Structures are given as C-alpha cells and as structure tokens.
C-alpha cells in the first residue's frame, strides 16, 4: 500500500504542475521548491495571526528553581493561573469552582441561603486578597531561548496553568483551507523569482534558427506583482487571520 504524501509534497507537486513541469523543462531542483515553501511559511508566520493558536500548558514549579525552558512551539506566554489562593499550595486555600457548584449549599439551596450573590462576593474577596498578597505570579519570557523566568523564589512545589500562544505546524498550515492557497501562491511566486533571476543572467541564447529570448525579467515582474497582492490579502484578513478589534485610547 502506497504511503500518503505529506501536505508539503502535495503543494510542491501543484507548483510543479502550474509551472508546466513535464511539458517543458523547468530549471528548478527539489531544493529550490523546498526553499520556496520555507520562505512562504516564514513570511506567513511573520505576517498572519492564523499561523499561531492559543493553547494551555501545565508547568510544575520546583522549590527554589525559578527558570524553566518551555517547548520550542511556544512563542508567547500570556498569563499564569494558580489553583491556590495564597502564596503557595501549602498555605493557600484550594478552591475548585466547578466542584463547589455541585456540593456547596449555596447552590443546592439557592433560594434559602444566599445563592450566587454570596458566591460572587466570595470571588471578589479572592481577587482582592490576591492583589494584596501577591497571588499573581510575575514572570519574564524570552522568545529566543524559550525560557520562562519566575520573578520570585518558589517556596514549595506547585503546578501552574499557562495561557500561551503556539505555532501551528507546517503540515497544519498547508492543510488549512485559508492558509494553503496563500502559501501555495507565495511559494509559486518565489519559484518564478528564482527562475527569473537565473534566466535574466542572459538576455538570449543562440539557437539553430537564430537567438532564443529568455523571459527572466517578465517572470520577476510577475512574481513581484503576485507577492504584493498576497501582502495586501493578509491586510484584508483573507488568510483566515483574526481582524483587529476596537481600540480605545
């Protein structure tokens, strides 16, 4: 049974067919197609929010260690969350609101004791105590080394929930119905640019019936026009990226 091709290989085959490979000799090696796809993916990651996804990770903090290395897929750490209300899980109050929703009398007998109003007051109490006594964990994040530095010395072991942004894999992007057409067109434009650079070295070649003109300049102009159009499409969020919301201030 033949092994299914990767999404990357399928995109490269489509680019070959568009360039007419098989009908004419296209002066590109496999490494050139790979480079074109890499350039397209790199540009897409730089420009489009659709190249990333929001996710969560669990981080097990160890006593007296405040520096941790996260996976390479993580590009940004947005916030940390703790289960305990206090400085650590030894002295804090461990509260699970989902469990309390079924076991607390305020929910089971909402009409007689206090109900959601009392729960809201307790939640506000938690938030105030957290601000006063350092419940929030401050940190610094290095996007290059992927190191998360906790700005305090952990006194006990504790598990944190991290809200992070992670890169989507190349295979996922090349399968995405919005990202794939953009990546294929940009990689095709890069292939045309490479062909144009090679063919523009010589204006014409001698032949049996006279000189043969090469279309290097035309290929480069066509490739640049396509890349400009694709850049404009990203600004219009046709690549599946999230548009900018309202800004105040």
mmCIF file of N, CA and C in Angstrom, residues 12-105:
data_model
loop_
_atom_site.group_PDB
_atom_site.id
_atom_site.type_symbol
_atom_site.label_atom_id
_atom_site.label_comp_id
_atom_site.label_asym_id
_atom_site.label_seq_id
_atom_site.Cartn_x
_atom_site.Cartn_y
_atom_site.Cartn_z
ATOM 1 N N UNK A 12 4.056 21.121 -3.357
ATOM 2 C CA UNK A 12 5.169 21.197 -4.313
ATOM 3 C C UNK A 12 4.762 20.607 -5.654
ATOM 4 N N UNK A 13 4.002 19.498 -5.645
ATOM 5 C CA UNK A 13 3.527 18.916 -6.904
ATOM 6 C C UNK A 13 2.604 19.890 -7.641
ATOM 7 N N UNK A 14 1.755 20.605 -6.903
ATOM 8 C CA UNK A 14 0.879 21.588 -7.537
ATOM 9 C C UNK A 14 1.687 22.716 -8.168
ATOM 10 N N UNK A 15 2.735 23.163 -7.475
ATOM 11 C CA UNK A 15 3.581 24.232 -8.027
ATOM 12 C C UNK A 15 4.277 23.744 -9.292
ATOM 13 N N UNK A 16 4.774 22.515 -9.284
ATOM 14 C CA UNK A 16 5.422 21.954 -10.481
ATOM 15 C C UNK A 16 4.446 21.948 -11.665
ATOM 16 N N UNK A 17 3.220 21.518 -11.404
ATOM 17 C CA UNK A 17 2.240 21.447 -12.491
ATOM 18 C C UNK A 17 1.897 22.828 -13.018
ATOM 19 N N UNK A 18 1.767 23.808 -12.145
ATOM 20 C CA UNK A 18 1.440 25.164 -12.581
ATOM 21 C C UNK A 18 2.559 25.744 -13.443
ATOM 22 N N UNK A 19 3.805 25.419 -13.085
ATOM 23 C CA UNK A 19 4.950 25.906 -13.870
ATOM 24 C C UNK A 19 5.124 25.150 -15.182
ATOM 25 N N UNK A 20 4.323 24.087 -15.394
ATOM 26 C CA UNK A 20 4.409 23.333 -16.647
ATOM 27 C C UNK A 20 5.453 22.246 -16.646
ATOM 28 N N UNK A 21 5.906 21.828 -15.466
ATOM 29 C CA UNK A 21 6.903 20.766 -15.409
ATOM 30 C C UNK A 21 6.317 19.479 -15.983
ATOM 31 N N UNK A 22 7.072 18.849 -16.857
ATOM 32 C CA UNK A 22 6.597 17.674 -17.577
ATOM 33 C C UNK A 22 6.322 17.993 -19.028
ATOM 34 N N UNK A 23 5.782 19.182 -19.276
ATOM 35 C CA UNK A 23 5.594 19.621 -20.664
ATOM 36 C C UNK A 23 6.840 20.340 -21.170
ATOM 37 N N UNK A 24 7.454 21.126 -20.279
ATOM 38 C CA UNK A 24 8.691 21.824 -20.618
ATOM 39 C C UNK A 24 9.689 21.557 -19.501
ATOM 40 N N UNK A 25 10.934 21.860 -19.760
ATOM 41 C CA UNK A 25 11.981 21.672 -18.761
ATOM 42 C C UNK A 25 12.033 22.904 -17.856
ATOM 43 N N UNK A 26 11.674 22.712 -16.591
ATOM 44 C CA UNK A 26 11.740 23.790 -15.598
ATOM 45 C C UNK A 26 13.057 23.656 -14.851
ATOM 46 N N UNK A 27 13.877 24.721 -14.896
ATOM 47 C CA UNK A 27 15.232 24.644 -14.352
ATOM 48 C C UNK A 27 15.269 24.841 -12.836
ATOM 49 N N UNK A 28 14.467 24.088 -12.121
ATOM 50 C CA UNK A 28 14.464 24.145 -10.666
ATOM 51 C C UNK A 28 14.716 22.759 -10.101
ATOM 52 N N UNK A 29 15.579 22.687 -9.112
ATOM 53 C CA UNK A 29 15.855 21.431 -8.428
ATOM 54 C C UNK A 29 14.913 21.281 -7.242
ATOM 55 N N UNK A 30 14.803 20.073 -6.674
ATOM 56 C CA UNK A 30 13.943 19.888 -5.485
ATOM 57 C C UNK A 30 14.249 20.853 -4.346
ATOM 58 N N UNK A 31 15.541 21.194 -4.170
ATOM 59 C CA UNK A 31 15.888 22.104 -3.079
ATOM 60 C C UNK A 31 15.314 23.497 -3.291
ATOM 61 N N UNK A 32 15.121 23.892 -4.564
ATOM 62 C CA UNK A 32 14.544 25.203 -4.835
ATOM 63 C C UNK A 32 13.068 25.243 -4.436
ATOM 64 N N UNK A 33 12.336 24.147 -4.716
ATOM 65 C CA UNK A 33 10.939 24.088 -4.301
ATOM 66 C C UNK A 33 10.830 24.089 -2.775
ATOM 67 N N UNK A 34 11.716 23.356 -2.116
ATOM 68 C CA UNK A 34 11.698 23.319 -0.652
ATOM 69 C C UNK A 34 11.978 24.708 -0.074
ATOM 70 N N UNK A 35 12.938 25.413 -0.682
ATOM 71 C CA UNK A 35 13.256 26.763 -0.219
ATOM 72 C C UNK A 35 12.078 27.705 -0.423
ATOM 73 N N UNK A 36 11.387 27.580 -1.547
ATOM 74 C CA UNK A 36 10.239 28.449 -1.829
ATOM 75 C C UNK A 36 9.129 28.246 -0.795
ATOM 76 N N UNK A 37 8.864 26.995 -0.436
ATOM 77 C CA UNK A 37 7.832 26.719 0.571
ATOM 78 C C UNK A 37 8.274 27.240 1.931
ATOM 79 N N UNK A 38 9.556 27.068 2.256
ATOM 80 C CA UNK A 38 10.066 27.580 3.540
ATOM 81 C C UNK A 38 9.923 29.094 3.615
ATOM 82 N N UNK A 39 10.253 29.790 2.528
ATOM 83 C CA UNK A 39 10.119 31.251 2.516
ATOM 84 C C UNK A 39 8.663 31.678 2.674
ATOM 85 N N UNK A 40 7.757 30.926 2.041
ATOM 86 C CA UNK A 40 6.336 31.245 2.157
ATOM 87 C C UNK A 40 5.841 31.050 3.583
ATOM 88 N N UNK A 41 6.242 29.952 4.207
ATOM 89 C CA UNK A 41 5.817 29.682 5.585
ATOM 90 C C UNK A 41 6.390 30.725 6.536
ATOM 91 N N UNK A 42 7.671 31.068 6.348
ATOM 92 C CA UNK A 42 8.292 32.079 7.218
ATOM 93 C C UNK A 42 7.582 33.423 7.099
ATOM 94 N N UNK A 43 7.250 33.816 5.878
ATOM 95 C CA UNK A 43 6.565 35.091 5.690
ATOM 96 C C UNK A 43 5.162 35.059 6.294
ATOM 97 N N UNK A 44 4.494 33.925 6.154
ATOM 98 C CA UNK A 44 3.145 33.789 6.701
ATOM 99 C C UNK A 44 3.174 33.860 8.222
ATOM 100 N N UNK A 45 4.162 33.221 8.839
ATOM 101 C CA UNK A 45 4.276 33.274 10.301
ATOM 102 C C UNK A 45 4.573 34.697 10.775
ATOM 103 N N UNK A 46 5.293 35.441 9.991
ATOM 104 C CA UNK A 46 5.652 36.801 10.378
ATOM 105 C C UNK A 46 4.483 37.766 10.254
ATOM 106 N N UNK A 47 3.582 37.496 9.305
ATOM 107 C CA UNK A 47 2.560 38.482 8.978
ATOM 108 C C UNK A 47 1.152 38.113 9.443
ATOM 109 N N UNK A 48 0.851 36.831 9.586
ATOM 110 C CA UNK A 48 -0.530 36.418 9.810
ATOM 111 C C UNK A 48 -0.730 35.852 11.211
ATOM 112 N N UNK A 49 -1.845 36.241 11.834
ATOM 113 C CA UNK A 49 -2.195 35.661 13.130
ATOM 114 C C UNK A 49 -2.713 34.240 12.987
ATOM 115 N N UNK A 50 -3.074 33.830 11.779
ATOM 116 C CA UNK A 50 -3.556 32.470 11.557
ATOM 117 C C UNK A 50 -2.442 31.440 11.660
ATOM 118 N N UNK A 51 -1.187 31.890 11.744
ATOM 119 C CA UNK A 51 -0.069 30.962 11.885
ATOM 120 C C UNK A 51 0.099 30.485 13.319
ATOM 121 N N UNK A 52 -0.622 31.100 14.256
ATOM 122 C CA UNK A 52 -0.494 30.742 15.670
ATOM 123 C C UNK A 52 -1.839 30.273 16.200
ATOM 124 N N UNK A 53 -1.799 29.621 17.358
ATOM 125 C CA UNK A 53 -3.012 29.186 18.016
ATOM 126 C C UNK A 53 -2.870 29.353 19.522
ATOM 127 N N UNK A 54 -3.978 29.661 20.176
ATOM 128 C CA UNK A 54 -3.976 29.815 21.624
ATOM 129 C C UNK A 54 -4.133 28.451 22.276
ATOM 130 N N UNK A 55 -3.352 28.214 23.327
ATOM 131 C CA UNK A 55 -3.383 26.917 23.995
ATOM 132 C C UNK A 55 -3.040 27.094 25.471
ATOM 133 N N UNK A 56 -3.052 25.998 26.201
ATOM 134 C CA UNK A 56 -2.707 25.999 27.625
ATOM 135 C C UNK A 56 -1.689 24.903 27.901
ATOM 136 N N UNK A 57 -0.812 25.170 28.857
ATOM 137 C CA UNK A 57 0.195 24.211 29.289
ATOM 138 C C UNK A 57 0.222 24.169 30.803
ATOM 139 N N UNK A 58 0.606 23.030 31.346
ATOM 140 C CA UNK A 58 0.823 22.905 32.777
ATOM 141 C C UNK A 58 2.322 22.946 33.063
ATOM 142 N N UNK A 59 2.701 23.759 34.034
ATOM 143 C CA UNK A 59 4.099 23.896 34.427
ATOM 144 C C UNK A 59 4.232 23.501 35.895
ATOM 145 N N UNK A 60 5.067 22.523 36.158
ATOM 146 C CA UNK A 60 5.313 22.084 37.533
ATOM 147 C C UNK A 60 6.506 22.839 38.093
ATOM 148 N N UNK A 61 6.244 23.789 38.983
ATOM 149 C CA UNK A 61 7.317 24.555 39.598
ATOM 150 C C UNK A 61 7.982 23.710 40.687
ATOM 151 N N UNK A 62 9.292 23.850 40.785
ATOM 152 C CA UNK A 62 10.089 23.116 41.762
ATOM 153 C C UNK A 62 10.640 24.104 42.782
ATOM 154 N N UNK A 63 10.735 23.666 44.002
ATOM 155 C CA UNK A 63 11.198 24.531 45.071
ATOM 156 C C UNK A 63 12.575 25.113 44.769
ATOM 157 N N UNK A 64 12.714 26.420 44.943
ATOM 158 C CA UNK A 64 13.959 27.176 44.791
ATOM 159 C C UNK A 64 14.453 27.263 43.345
ATOM 160 N N UNK A 65 13.641 26.884 42.379
ATOM 161 C CA UNK A 65 14.022 26.992 40.959
ATOM 162 C C UNK A 65 13.013 27.913 40.284
ATOM 163 N N UNK A 66 13.505 28.994 39.679
ATOM 164 C CA UNK A 66 12.606 29.979 39.075
ATOM 165 C C UNK A 66 12.797 30.139 37.573
ATOM 166 N N UNK A 67 13.612 29.302 36.926
ATOM 167 C CA UNK A 67 13.824 29.394 35.486
ATOM 168 C C UNK A 67 13.471 28.053 34.841
ATOM 169 N N UNK A 68 12.618 28.111 33.808
ATOM 170 C CA UNK A 68 12.129 26.898 33.163
ATOM 171 C C UNK A 68 12.170 27.095 31.647
ATOM 172 N N UNK A 69 12.464 26.030 30.929
ATOM 173 C CA UNK A 69 12.522 26.056 29.469
ATOM 174 C C UNK A 69 11.278 25.385 28.915
ATOM 175 N N UNK A 70 10.523 26.118 28.097
ATOM 176 C CA UNK A 70 9.288 25.607 27.514
ATOM 177 C C UNK A 70 9.567 25.039 26.118
ATOM 178 N N UNK A 71 8.638 24.274 25.564
ATOM 179 C CA UNK A 71 8.841 23.716 24.214
ATOM 180 C C UNK A 71 9.064 24.792 23.160
ATOM 181 N N UNK A 72 9.744 24.412 22.098
ATOM 182 C CA UNK A 72 10.057 25.363 21.032
ATOM 183 C C UNK A 72 8.812 25.881 20.320
ATOM 184 N N UNK A 73 7.694 25.142 20.405
ATOM 185 C CA UNK A 73 6.474 25.573 19.733
ATOM 186 C C UNK A 73 5.834 26.787 20.403
ATOM 187 N N UNK A 74 6.208 27.069 21.642
ATOM 188 C CA UNK A 74 5.628 28.196 22.368
ATOM 189 C C UNK A 74 6.307 29.486 21.897
ATOM 190 N N UNK A 75 5.513 30.475 21.497
ATOM 191 C CA UNK A 75 6.082 31.743 21.047
ATOM 192 C C UNK A 75 5.768 32.881 22.001
ATOM 193 N N UNK A 76 4.762 32.714 22.841
ATOM 194 C CA UNK A 76 4.400 33.783 23.773
ATOM 195 C C UNK A 76 3.657 33.191 24.963
ATOM 196 N N UNK A 77 4.018 33.662 26.159
ATOM 197 C CA UNK A 77 3.304 33.291 27.385
ATOM 198 C C UNK A 77 2.497 34.508 27.810
ATOM 199 N N UNK A 78 1.191 34.339 27.861
ATOM 200 C CA UNK A 78 0.317 35.482 28.121
ATOM 201 C C UNK A 78 0.013 35.656 29.607
ATOM 202 N N UNK A 79 -0.306 34.555 30.308
ATOM 203 C CA UNK A 79 -0.713 34.687 31.698
ATOM 204 C C UNK A 79 -0.517 33.361 32.415
ATOM 205 N N UNK A 80 -0.394 33.443 33.742
ATOM 206 C CA UNK A 80 -0.297 32.255 34.587
ATOM 207 C C UNK A 80 -1.504 32.204 35.519
ATOM 208 N N UNK A 81 -1.947 30.986 35.820
ATOM 209 C CA UNK A 81 -3.080 30.785 36.715
ATOM 210 C C UNK A 81 -2.693 29.778 37.789
ATOM 211 N N UNK A 82 -3.194 30.013 39.005
ATOM 212 C CA UNK A 82 -2.914 29.136 40.143
ATOM 213 C C UNK A 82 -4.224 28.592 40.698
ATOM 214 N N UNK A 83 -4.127 27.402 41.282
ATOM 215 C CA UNK A 83 -5.304 26.812 41.916
ATOM 216 C C UNK A 83 -5.489 27.317 43.335
ATOM 217 N N UNK A 84 -4.418 27.709 43.996
ATOM 218 C CA UNK A 84 -4.491 28.066 45.408
ATOM 219 C C UNK A 84 -4.642 29.571 45.584
ATOM 220 N N UNK A 85 -5.357 29.954 46.609
ATOM 221 C CA UNK A 85 -5.475 31.360 46.996
ATOM 222 C C UNK A 85 -4.493 31.606 48.135
ATOM 223 N N UNK A 86 -3.325 32.119 47.825
ATOM 224 C CA UNK A 86 -2.285 32.321 48.835
ATOM 225 C C UNK A 86 -0.927 32.295 48.181
ATOM 226 N N UNK A 87 0.123 32.264 49.015
ATOM 227 C CA UNK A 87 1.477 32.329 48.492
ATOM 228 C C UNK A 87 1.949 31.006 47.932
ATOM 229 N N UNK A 88 1.360 29.899 48.341
ATOM 230 C CA UNK A 88 1.744 28.587 47.827
ATOM 231 C C UNK A 88 0.628 27.606 48.124
ATOM 232 N N UNK A 89 0.770 26.377 47.596
ATOM 233 C CA UNK A 89 -0.293 25.403 47.781
ATOM 234 C C UNK A 89 -0.261 24.745 49.145
ATOM 235 N N UNK A 90 0.699 25.104 49.984
ATOM 236 C CA UNK A 90 0.717 24.565 51.331
ATOM 237 C C UNK A 90 -0.150 25.403 52.268
ATOM 238 N N UNK A 91 -0.088 26.726 52.102
ATOM 239 C CA UNK A 91 -0.832 27.608 52.988
ATOM 240 C C UNK A 91 -2.052 28.220 52.323
ATOM 241 N N UNK A 92 -2.198 28.053 50.993
ATOM 242 C CA UNK A 92 -3.331 28.657 50.316
ATOM 243 C C UNK A 92 -4.594 27.840 50.470
ATOM 244 N N UNK A 93 -5.688 28.400 49.982
ATOM 245 C CA UNK A 93 -6.984 27.743 50.015
ATOM 246 C C UNK A 93 -7.259 27.227 48.611
ATOM 247 N N UNK A 94 -7.296 25.922 48.434
ATOM 248 C CA UNK A 94 -7.505 25.326 47.123
ATOM 249 C C UNK A 94 -8.997 25.298 46.829
ATOM 250 N N UNK A 95 -9.431 26.062 45.833
ATOM 251 C CA UNK A 95 -10.842 26.197 45.528
ATOM 252 C C UNK A 95 -11.086 25.764 44.093
ATOM 253 N N UNK A 96 -11.980 24.817 43.887
ATOM 254 C CA UNK A 96 -12.386 24.393 42.557
ATOM 255 C C UNK A 96 -13.843 24.799 42.356
ATOM 256 N N UNK A 97 -14.112 25.872 41.610
ATOM 257 C CA UNK A 97 -15.495 26.367 41.494
ATOM 258 C C UNK A 97 -16.430 25.362 40.842
ATOM 259 N N UNK A 98 -15.919 24.516 39.936
ATOM 260 C CA UNK A 98 -16.781 23.546 39.272
ATOM 261 C C UNK A 98 -17.256 22.459 40.231
ATOM 262 N N UNK A 99 -16.364 22.072 41.156
ATOM 263 C CA UNK A 99 -16.763 21.098 42.160
ATOM 264 C C UNK A 99 -17.733 21.721 43.164
ATOM 265 N N UNK A 100 -17.461 22.968 43.561
ATOM 266 C CA UNK A 100 -18.345 23.625 44.515
ATOM 267 C C UNK A 100 -19.733 23.852 43.928
ATOM 268 N N UNK A 101 -19.827 23.947 42.625
ATOM 269 C CA UNK A 101 -21.128 24.182 42.003
ATOM 270 C C UNK A 101 -22.106 23.063 42.298
ATOM 271 N N UNK A 102 -21.608 21.880 42.621
ATOM 272 C CA UNK A 102 -22.468 20.741 42.899
ATOM 273 C C UNK A 102 -22.557 20.416 44.385
ATOM 274 N N UNK A 103 -21.580 20.836 45.161
ATOM 275 C CA UNK A 103 -21.539 20.408 46.550
ATOM 276 C C UNK A 103 -21.865 21.519 47.539
ATOM 277 N N UNK A 104 -21.699 22.773 47.148
ATOM 278 C CA UNK A 104 -21.904 23.853 48.102
ATOM 279 C C UNK A 104 -23.392 24.095 48.330
ATOM 280 N N UNK A 105 -23.760 24.357 49.575
ATOM 281 C CA UNK A 105 -25.161 24.571 49.904
ATOM 282 C C UNK A 105 -25.726 25.820 49.256
#
